[in-house]
mmCIF file of C-alpha atoms and ligand atoms in Angstrom:
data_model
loop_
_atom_site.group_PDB
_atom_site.id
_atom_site.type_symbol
_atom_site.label_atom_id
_atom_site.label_comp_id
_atom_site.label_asym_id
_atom_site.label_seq_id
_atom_site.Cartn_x
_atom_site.Cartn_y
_atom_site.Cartn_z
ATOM 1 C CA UNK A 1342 0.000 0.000 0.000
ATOM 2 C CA UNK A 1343 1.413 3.791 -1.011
ATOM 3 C CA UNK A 1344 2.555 5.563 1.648
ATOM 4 C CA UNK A 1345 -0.519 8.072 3.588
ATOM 5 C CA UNK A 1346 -0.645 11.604 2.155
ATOM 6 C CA UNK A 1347 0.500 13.971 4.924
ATOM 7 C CA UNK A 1348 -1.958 16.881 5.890
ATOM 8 C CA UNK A 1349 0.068 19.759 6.352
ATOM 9 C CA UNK A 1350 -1.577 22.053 9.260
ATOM 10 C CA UNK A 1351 1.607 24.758 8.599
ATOM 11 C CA UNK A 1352 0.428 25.055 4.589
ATOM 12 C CA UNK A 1353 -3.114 24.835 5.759
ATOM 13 C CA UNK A 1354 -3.110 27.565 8.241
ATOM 14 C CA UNK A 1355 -0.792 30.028 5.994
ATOM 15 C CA UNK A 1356 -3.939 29.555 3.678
ATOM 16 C CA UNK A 1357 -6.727 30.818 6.356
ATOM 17 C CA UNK A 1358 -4.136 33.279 7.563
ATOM 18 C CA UNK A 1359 -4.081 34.630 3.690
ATOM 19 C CA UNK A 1360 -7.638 34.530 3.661
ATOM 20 C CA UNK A 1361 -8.153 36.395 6.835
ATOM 21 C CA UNK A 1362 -5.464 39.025 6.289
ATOM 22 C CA UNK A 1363 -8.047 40.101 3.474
ATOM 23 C CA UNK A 1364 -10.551 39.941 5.539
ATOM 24 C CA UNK A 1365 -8.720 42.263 8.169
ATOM 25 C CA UNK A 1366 -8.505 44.837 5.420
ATOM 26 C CA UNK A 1367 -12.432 44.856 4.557
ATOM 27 C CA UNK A 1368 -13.051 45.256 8.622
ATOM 28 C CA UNK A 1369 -10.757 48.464 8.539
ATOM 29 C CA UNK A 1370 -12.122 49.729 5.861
ATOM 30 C CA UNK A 1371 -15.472 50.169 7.147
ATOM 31 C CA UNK A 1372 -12.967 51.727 10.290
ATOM 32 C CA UNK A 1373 -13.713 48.522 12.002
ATOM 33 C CA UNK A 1374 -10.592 47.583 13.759
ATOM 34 C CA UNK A 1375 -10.176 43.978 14.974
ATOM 35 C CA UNK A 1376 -8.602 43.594 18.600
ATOM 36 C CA UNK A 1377 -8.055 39.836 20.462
ATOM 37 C CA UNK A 1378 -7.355 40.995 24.223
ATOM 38 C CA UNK A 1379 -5.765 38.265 26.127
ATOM 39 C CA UNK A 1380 -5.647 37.813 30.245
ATOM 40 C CA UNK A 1381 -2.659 36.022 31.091
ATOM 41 C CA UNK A 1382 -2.525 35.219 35.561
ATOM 42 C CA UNK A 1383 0.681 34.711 37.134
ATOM 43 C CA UNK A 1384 2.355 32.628 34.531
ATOM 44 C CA UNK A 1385 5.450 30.985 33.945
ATOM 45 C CA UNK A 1386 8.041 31.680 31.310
ATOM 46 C CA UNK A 1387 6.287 29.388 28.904
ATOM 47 C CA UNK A 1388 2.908 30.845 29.496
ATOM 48 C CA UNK A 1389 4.713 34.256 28.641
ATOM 49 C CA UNK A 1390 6.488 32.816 25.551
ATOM 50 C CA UNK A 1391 3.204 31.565 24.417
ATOM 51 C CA UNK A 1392 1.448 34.698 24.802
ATOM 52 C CA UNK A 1393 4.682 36.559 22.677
ATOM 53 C CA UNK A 1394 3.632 34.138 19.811
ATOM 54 C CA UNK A 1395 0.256 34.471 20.099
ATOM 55 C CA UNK A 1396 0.629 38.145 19.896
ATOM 56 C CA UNK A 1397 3.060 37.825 16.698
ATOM 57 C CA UNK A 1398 0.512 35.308 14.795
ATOM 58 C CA UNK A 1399 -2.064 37.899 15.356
ATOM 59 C CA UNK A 1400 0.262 40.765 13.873
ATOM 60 C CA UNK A 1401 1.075 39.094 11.046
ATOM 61 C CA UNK A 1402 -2.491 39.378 9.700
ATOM 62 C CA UNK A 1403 -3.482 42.833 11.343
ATOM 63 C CA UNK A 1404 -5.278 41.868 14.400
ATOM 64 C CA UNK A 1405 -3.818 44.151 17.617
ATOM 65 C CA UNK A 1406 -3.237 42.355 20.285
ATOM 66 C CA UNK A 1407 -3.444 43.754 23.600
ATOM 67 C CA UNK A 1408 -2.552 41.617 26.689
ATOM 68 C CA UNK A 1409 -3.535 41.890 30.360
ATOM 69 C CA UNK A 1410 -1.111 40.485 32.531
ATOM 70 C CA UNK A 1411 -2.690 40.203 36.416
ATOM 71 C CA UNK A 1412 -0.372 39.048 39.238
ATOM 72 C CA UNK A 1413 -0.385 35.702 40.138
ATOM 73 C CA UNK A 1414 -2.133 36.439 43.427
ATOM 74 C CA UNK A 1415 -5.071 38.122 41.683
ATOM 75 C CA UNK A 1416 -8.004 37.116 43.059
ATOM 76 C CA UNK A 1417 -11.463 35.639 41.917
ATOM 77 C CA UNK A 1418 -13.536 38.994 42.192
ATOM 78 C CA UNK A 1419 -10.243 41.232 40.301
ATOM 79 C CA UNK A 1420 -10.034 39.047 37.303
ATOM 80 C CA UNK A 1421 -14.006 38.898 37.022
ATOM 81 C CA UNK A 1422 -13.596 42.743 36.480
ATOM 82 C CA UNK A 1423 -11.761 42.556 34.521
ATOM 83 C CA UNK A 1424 -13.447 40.359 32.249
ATOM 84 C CA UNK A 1425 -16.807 42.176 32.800
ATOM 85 C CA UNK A 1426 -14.825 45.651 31.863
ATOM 86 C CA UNK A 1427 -13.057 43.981 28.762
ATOM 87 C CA UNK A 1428 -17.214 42.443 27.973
ATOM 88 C CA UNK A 1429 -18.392 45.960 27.912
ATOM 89 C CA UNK A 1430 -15.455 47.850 26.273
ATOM 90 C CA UNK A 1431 -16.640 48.259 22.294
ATOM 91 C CA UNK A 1432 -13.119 48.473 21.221
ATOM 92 C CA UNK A 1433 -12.899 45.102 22.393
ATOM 93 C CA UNK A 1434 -13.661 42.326 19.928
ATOM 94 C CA UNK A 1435 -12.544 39.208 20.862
ATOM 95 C CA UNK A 1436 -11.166 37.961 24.781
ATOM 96 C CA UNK A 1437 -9.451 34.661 25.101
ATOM 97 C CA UNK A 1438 -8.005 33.818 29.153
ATOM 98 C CA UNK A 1439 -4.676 31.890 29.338
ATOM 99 C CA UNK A 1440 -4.845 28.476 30.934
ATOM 100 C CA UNK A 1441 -4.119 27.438 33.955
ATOM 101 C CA UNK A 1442 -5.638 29.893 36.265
ATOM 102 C CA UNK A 1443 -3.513 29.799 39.599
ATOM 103 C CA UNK A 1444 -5.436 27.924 42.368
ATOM 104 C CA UNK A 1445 -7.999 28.649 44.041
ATOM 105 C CA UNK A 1446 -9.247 30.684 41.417
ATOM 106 C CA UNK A 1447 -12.415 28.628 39.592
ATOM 107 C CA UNK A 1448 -11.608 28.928 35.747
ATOM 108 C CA UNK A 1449 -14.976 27.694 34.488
ATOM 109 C CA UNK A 1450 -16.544 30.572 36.438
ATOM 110 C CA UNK A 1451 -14.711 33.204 35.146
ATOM 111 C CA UNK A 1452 -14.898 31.339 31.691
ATOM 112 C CA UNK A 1453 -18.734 31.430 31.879
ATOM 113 C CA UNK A 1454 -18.037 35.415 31.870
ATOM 114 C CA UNK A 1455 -16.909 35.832 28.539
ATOM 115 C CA UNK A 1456 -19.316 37.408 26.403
ATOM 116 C CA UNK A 1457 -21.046 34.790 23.867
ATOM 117 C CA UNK A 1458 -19.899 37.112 20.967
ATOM 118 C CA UNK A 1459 -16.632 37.877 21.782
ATOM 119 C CA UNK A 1460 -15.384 33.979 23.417
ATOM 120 C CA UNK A 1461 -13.085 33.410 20.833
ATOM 121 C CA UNK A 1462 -11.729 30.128 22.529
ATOM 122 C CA UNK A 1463 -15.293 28.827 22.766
ATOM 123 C CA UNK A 1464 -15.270 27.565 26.663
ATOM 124 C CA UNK A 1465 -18.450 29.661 27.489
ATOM 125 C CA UNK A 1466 -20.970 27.261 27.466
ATOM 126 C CA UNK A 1467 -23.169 28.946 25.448
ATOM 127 C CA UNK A 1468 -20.860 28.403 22.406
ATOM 128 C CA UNK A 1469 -20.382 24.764 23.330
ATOM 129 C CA UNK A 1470 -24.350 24.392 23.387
ATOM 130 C CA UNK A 1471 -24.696 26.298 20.212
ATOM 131 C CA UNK A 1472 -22.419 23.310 18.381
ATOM 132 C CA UNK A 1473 -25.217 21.262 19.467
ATOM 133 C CA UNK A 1474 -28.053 22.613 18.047
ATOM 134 C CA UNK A 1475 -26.281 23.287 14.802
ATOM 135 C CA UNK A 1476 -26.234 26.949 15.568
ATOM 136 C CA UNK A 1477 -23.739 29.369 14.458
ATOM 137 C CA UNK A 1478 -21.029 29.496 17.167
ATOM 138 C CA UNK A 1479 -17.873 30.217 18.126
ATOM 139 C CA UNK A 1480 -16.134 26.739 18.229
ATOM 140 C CA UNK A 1481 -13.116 25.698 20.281
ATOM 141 C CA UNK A 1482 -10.007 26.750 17.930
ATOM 142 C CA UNK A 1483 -8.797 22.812 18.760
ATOM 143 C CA UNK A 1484 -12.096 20.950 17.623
ATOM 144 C CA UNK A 1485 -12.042 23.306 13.971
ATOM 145 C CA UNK A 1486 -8.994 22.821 13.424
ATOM 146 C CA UNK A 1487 -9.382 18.990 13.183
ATOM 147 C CA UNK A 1488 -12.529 19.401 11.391
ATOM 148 C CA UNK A 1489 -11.000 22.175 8.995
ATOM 149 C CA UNK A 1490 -7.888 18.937 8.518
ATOM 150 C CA UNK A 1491 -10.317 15.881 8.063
ATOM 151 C CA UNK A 1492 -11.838 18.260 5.475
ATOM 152 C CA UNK A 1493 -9.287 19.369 3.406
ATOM 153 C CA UNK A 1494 -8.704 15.433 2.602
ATOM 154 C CA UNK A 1495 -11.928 15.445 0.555
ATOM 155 C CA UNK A 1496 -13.036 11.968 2.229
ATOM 156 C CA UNK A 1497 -16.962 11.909 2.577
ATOM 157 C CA UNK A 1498 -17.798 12.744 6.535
ATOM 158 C CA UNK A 1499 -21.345 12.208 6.454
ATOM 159 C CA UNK A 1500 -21.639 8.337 6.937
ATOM 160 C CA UNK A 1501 -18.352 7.500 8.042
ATOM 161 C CA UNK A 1502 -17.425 6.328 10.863
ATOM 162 C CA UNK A 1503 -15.391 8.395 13.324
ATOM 163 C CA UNK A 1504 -13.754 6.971 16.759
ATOM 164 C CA UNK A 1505 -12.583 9.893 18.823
ATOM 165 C CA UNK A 1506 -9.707 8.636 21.352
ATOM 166 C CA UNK A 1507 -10.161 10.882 24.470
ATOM 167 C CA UNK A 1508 -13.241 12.949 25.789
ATOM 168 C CA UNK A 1509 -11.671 16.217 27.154
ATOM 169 C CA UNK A 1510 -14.347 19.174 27.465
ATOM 170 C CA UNK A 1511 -12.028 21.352 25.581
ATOM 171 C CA UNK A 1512 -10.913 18.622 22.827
ATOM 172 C CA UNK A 1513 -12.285 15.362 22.675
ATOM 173 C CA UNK A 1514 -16.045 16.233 23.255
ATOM 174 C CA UNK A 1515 -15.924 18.911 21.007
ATOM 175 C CA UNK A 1516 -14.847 17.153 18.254
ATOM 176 C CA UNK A 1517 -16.752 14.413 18.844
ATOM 177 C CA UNK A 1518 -20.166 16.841 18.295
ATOM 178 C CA UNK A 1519 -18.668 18.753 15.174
ATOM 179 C CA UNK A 1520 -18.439 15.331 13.797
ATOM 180 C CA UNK A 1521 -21.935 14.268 14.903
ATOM 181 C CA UNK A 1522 -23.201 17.523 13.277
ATOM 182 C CA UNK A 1523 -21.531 16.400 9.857
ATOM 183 C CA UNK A 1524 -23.454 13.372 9.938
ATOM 184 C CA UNK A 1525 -20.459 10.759 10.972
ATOM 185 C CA UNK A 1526 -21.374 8.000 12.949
ATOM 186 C CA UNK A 1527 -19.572 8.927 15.957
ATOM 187 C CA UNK A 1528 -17.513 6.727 18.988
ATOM 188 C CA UNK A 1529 -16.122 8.622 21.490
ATOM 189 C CA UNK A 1530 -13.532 6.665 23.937
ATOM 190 C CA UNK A 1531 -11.827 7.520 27.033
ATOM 191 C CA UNK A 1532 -9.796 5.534 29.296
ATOM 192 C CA UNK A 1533 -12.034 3.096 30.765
ATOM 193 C CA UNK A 1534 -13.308 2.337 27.030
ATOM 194 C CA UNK A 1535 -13.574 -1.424 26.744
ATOM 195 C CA UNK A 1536 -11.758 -3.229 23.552
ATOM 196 C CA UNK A 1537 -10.481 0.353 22.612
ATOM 197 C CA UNK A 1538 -8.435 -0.995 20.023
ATOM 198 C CA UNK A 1539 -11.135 -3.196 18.106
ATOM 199 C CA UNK A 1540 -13.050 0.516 18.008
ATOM 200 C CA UNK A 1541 -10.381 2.309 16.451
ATOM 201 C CA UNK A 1542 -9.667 -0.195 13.865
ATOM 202 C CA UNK A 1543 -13.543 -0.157 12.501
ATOM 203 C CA UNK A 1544 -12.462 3.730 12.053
ATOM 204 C CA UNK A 1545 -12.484 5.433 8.905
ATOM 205 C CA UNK A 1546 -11.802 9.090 10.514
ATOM 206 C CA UNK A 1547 -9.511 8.259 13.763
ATOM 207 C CA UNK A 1548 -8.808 11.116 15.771
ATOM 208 C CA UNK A 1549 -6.526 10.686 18.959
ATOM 209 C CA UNK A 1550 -6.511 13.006 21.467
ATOM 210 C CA UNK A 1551 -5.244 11.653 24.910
ATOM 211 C CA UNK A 1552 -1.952 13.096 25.387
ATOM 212 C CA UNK A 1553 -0.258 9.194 25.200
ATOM 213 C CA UNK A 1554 2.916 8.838 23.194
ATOM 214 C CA UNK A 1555 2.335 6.086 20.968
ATOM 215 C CA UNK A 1556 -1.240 5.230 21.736
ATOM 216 C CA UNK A 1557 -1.821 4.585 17.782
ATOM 217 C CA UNK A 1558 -0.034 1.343 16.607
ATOM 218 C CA UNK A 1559 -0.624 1.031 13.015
ATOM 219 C CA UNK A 1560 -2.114 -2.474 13.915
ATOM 220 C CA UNK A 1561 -5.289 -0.318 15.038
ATOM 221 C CA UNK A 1562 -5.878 1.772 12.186
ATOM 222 C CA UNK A 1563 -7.889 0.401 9.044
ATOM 223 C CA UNK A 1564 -6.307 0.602 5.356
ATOM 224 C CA UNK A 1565 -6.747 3.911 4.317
ATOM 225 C CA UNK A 1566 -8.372 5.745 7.244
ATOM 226 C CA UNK A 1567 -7.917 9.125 8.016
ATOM 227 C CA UNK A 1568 -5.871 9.906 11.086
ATOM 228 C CA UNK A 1569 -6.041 13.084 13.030
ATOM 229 C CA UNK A 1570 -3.221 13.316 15.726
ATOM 230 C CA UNK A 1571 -3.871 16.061 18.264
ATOM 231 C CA UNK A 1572 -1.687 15.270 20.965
ATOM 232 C CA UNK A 1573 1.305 17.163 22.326
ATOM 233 C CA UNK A 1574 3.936 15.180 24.413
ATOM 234 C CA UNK A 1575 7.258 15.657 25.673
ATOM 235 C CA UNK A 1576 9.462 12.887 25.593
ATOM 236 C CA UNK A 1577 13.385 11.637 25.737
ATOM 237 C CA UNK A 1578 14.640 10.569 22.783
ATOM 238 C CA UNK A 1579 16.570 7.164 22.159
ATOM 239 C CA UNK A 1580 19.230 9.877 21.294
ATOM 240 C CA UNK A 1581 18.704 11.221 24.808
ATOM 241 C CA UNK A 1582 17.121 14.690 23.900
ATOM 242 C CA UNK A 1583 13.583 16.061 24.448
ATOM 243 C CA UNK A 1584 11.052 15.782 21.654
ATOM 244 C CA UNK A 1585 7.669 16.635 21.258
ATOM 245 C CA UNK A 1586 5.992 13.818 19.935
ATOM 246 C CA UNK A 1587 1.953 13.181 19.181
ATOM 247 C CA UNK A 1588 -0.513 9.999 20.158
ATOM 248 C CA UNK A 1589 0.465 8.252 16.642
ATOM 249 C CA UNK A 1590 3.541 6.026 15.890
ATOM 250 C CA UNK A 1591 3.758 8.268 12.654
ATOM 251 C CA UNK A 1592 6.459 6.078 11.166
ATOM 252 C CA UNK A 1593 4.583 2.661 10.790
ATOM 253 C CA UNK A 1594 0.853 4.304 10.871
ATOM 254 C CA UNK A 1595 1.952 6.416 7.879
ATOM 255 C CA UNK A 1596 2.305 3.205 5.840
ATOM 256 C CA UNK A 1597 -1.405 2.209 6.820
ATOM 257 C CA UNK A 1598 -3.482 5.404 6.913
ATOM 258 C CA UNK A 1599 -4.707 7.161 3.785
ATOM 259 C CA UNK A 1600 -4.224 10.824 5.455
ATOM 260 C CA UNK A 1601 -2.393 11.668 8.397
ATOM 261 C CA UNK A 1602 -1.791 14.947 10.141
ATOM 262 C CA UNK A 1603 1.703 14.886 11.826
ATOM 263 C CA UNK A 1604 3.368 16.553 14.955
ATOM 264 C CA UNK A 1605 4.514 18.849 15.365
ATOM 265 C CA UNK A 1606 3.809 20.366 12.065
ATOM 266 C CA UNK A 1607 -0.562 19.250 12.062
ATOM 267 C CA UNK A 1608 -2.943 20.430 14.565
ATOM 268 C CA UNK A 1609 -0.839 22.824 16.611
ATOM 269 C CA UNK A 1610 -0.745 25.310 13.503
ATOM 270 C CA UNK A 1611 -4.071 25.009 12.321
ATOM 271 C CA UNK A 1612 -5.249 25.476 16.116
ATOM 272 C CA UNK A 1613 -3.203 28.773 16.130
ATOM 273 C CA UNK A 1614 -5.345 29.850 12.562
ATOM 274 C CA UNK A 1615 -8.333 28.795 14.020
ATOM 275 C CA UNK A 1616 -8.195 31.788 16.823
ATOM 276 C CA UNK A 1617 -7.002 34.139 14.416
ATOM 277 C CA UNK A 1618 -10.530 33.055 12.009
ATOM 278 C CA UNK A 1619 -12.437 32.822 15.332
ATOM 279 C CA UNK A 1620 -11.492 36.504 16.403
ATOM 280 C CA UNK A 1621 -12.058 37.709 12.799
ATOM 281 C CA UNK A 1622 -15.441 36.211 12.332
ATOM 282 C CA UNK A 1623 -16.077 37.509 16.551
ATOM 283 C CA UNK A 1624 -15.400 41.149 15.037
ATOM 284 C CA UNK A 1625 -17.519 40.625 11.701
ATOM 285 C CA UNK A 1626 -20.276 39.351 13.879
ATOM 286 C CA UNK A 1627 -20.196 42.220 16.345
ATOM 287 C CA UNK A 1628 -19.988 45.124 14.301
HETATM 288 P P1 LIG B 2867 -7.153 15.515 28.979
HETATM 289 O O1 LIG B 2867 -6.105 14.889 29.827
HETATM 290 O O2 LIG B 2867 -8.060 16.550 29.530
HETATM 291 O O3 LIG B 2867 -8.084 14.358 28.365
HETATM 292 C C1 LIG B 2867 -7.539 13.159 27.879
HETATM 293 C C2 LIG B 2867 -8.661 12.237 27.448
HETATM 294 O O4 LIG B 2867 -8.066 11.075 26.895
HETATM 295 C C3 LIG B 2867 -9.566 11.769 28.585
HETATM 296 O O5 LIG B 2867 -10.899 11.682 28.122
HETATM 297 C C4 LIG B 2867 -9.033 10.364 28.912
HETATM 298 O O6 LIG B 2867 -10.028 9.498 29.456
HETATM 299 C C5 LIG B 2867 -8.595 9.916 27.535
HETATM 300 N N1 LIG B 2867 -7.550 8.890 27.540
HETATM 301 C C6 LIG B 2867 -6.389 8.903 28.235
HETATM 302 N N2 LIG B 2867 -5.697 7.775 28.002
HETATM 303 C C7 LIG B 2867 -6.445 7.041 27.150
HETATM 304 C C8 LIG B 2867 -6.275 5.765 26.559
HETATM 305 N N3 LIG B 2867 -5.195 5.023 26.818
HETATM 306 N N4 LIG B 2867 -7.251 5.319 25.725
HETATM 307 C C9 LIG B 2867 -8.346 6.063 25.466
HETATM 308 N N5 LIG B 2867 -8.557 7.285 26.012
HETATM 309 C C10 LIG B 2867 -7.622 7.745 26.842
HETATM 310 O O7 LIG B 2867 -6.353 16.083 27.714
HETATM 311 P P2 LIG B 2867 -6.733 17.202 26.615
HETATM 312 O O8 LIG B 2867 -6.643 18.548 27.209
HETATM 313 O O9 LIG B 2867 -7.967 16.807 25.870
HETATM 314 O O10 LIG B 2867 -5.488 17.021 25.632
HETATM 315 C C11 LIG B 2867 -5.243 15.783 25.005
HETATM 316 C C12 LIG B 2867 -3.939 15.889 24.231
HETATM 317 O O11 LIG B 2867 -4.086 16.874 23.209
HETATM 318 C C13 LIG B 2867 -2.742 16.337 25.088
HETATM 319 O O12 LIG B 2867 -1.582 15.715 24.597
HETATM 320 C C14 LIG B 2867 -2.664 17.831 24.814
HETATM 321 O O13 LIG B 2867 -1.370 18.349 24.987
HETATM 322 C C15 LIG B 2867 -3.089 17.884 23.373
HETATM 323 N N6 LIG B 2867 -3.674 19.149 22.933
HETATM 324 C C16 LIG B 2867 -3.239 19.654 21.760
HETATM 325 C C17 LIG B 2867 -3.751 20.845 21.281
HETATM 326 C C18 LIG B 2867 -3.256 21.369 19.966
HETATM 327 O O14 LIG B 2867 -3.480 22.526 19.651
HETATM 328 N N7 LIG B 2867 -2.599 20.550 19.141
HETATM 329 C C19 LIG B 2867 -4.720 21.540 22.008
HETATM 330 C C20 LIG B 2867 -5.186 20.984 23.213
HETATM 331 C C21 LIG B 2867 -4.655 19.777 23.652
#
């Protein structure tokens, strides 16, 4: 069998980002200008680092960036206010919160605060229950960008079957309803899923997203399937040096699979594009 055609999430998401850097223009045009304001609490250096790249991706296609950094002792009631201020400011278009919160600060609450129209990450509730009902919403940027991936293939969704590997509220779940919603018959596992591996091989569209380093043996996925690898894990090389390795054993599942997305170079990109769309479509919406 030929080797599985790679889906690029780098070439895919300099695509959307061309796409929305037009779509940046039209917005200022009409003197609309489009603004993602981020809350980053406490932090460490790699929650800072992030937020520097987040801020660059957004330059390079004209959104401003603006981020609020709170002390890592800011309490529950401070960074409410600040959400509800950033809510009710109209320059404001789009608010995403950096994950973790520091303890004992209750992230879903303060993620239930973000305005409906302007929850570009799509953890308000609201936006999660909107997927459901087939409404327009904003989706998680994580969930699209798989969808966005198992699209640009071209392989039929409706009446496939999908297994989803992992049920996270921000990931797994998510997915699991955007592909319900395309008409996929739809498995969802998690860890105490029963003959996981006789699921996964029925798949057509296998998407693994459990944060387990070799999870995917190519002896699980079908001839030809489509496989979707979100995870991100650090591991030691057998030459001794960190990686960052996915869920998949890309090397033999690449000579079973028809598609598959790789890491890092796959979701992590296209998950990245996905806010930038999200905050573009958040300021069309609004204004
Ligand atoms: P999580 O820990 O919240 O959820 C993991 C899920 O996988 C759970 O439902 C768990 O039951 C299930 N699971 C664990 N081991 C399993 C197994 N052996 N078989 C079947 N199911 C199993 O994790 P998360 O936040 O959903 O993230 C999952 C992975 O995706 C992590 O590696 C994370 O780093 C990565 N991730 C990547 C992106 C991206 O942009 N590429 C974004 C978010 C998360």
């Amino acid at each position: 069998m030929a080797e599985a055609t790679i889906i690029d999430g780098r070439a895919l998401a300099a695509t959307v980002k061309d796409a929305l850097t037009e779509r940046v223009h039209q917005l200022q045009a009409k003197g609309i200008n489009v603004r993602l304001d981020a809350v980053l609490v406490g932090g460490d250096q790699g929650a800072h680092l992030y937020a520097k790249n987040q801020a660059k991706a957004c330059s390079a296609v004209g959104i401003e960036y603006m981020l609020h950094e709170m002390s890592e002792n800011a309490s529950q009631a401070e960074i409410t206010n600040t959400i509800l201020e950033l809510n009710e400011n109209n320059n404001v278009t789009a608010i995403m919160v950096h994950m973790p919160l520091p303890s004992p600060v209750d992230a879903s609450a303060i993620q239930m605060l973000i305005a409906v129209a302007k929850d570009v990450e799509g953890v308000n509730p609201a936006n999660i229950g909107n997927i459901v009902f087939g409404r327009r919403s904003l989706v998680p940027c994580t969930a699209l960008a798989v969808l966005e991936m198992i699209e640009s293939t071209g392989v039929e969704i409706r009446g496939s079957r999908a297994v989803c590997v992992g049920a996270s509220t921000i990931v797994g779940k998510p997915v699991a309803v955007l592909l319900m919603q395309a008409e996929a018959t739809v498995i969802s596992t998690n860890i105490h899923t029963k003959n996981c591996d006789d699921l996964m091989r029925s798949a057509d569209i296998l998407v693994s997203a459990a944060g387990v380093p070799k999870l995917i043996t190519a002896d699980v996925v079908k001839d030809g399937a489509v496989v979707i690898d979100v995870g991100i894990n650090r591991i030691v090389g057998d030459d001794g040096k960190k990686r960052t390795v996915g869920d998949v054993d890309f090397s033999a599942v690449k000579n079973t699979a028809g598609y598959i997305s790789p890491v890092p170079g796959g979701v992590g990109p296209m998950t990245v594009a996905m806010l930038l769309r999200n905050t573009v479509q958040a300021a069309e919406t609004t204004n």
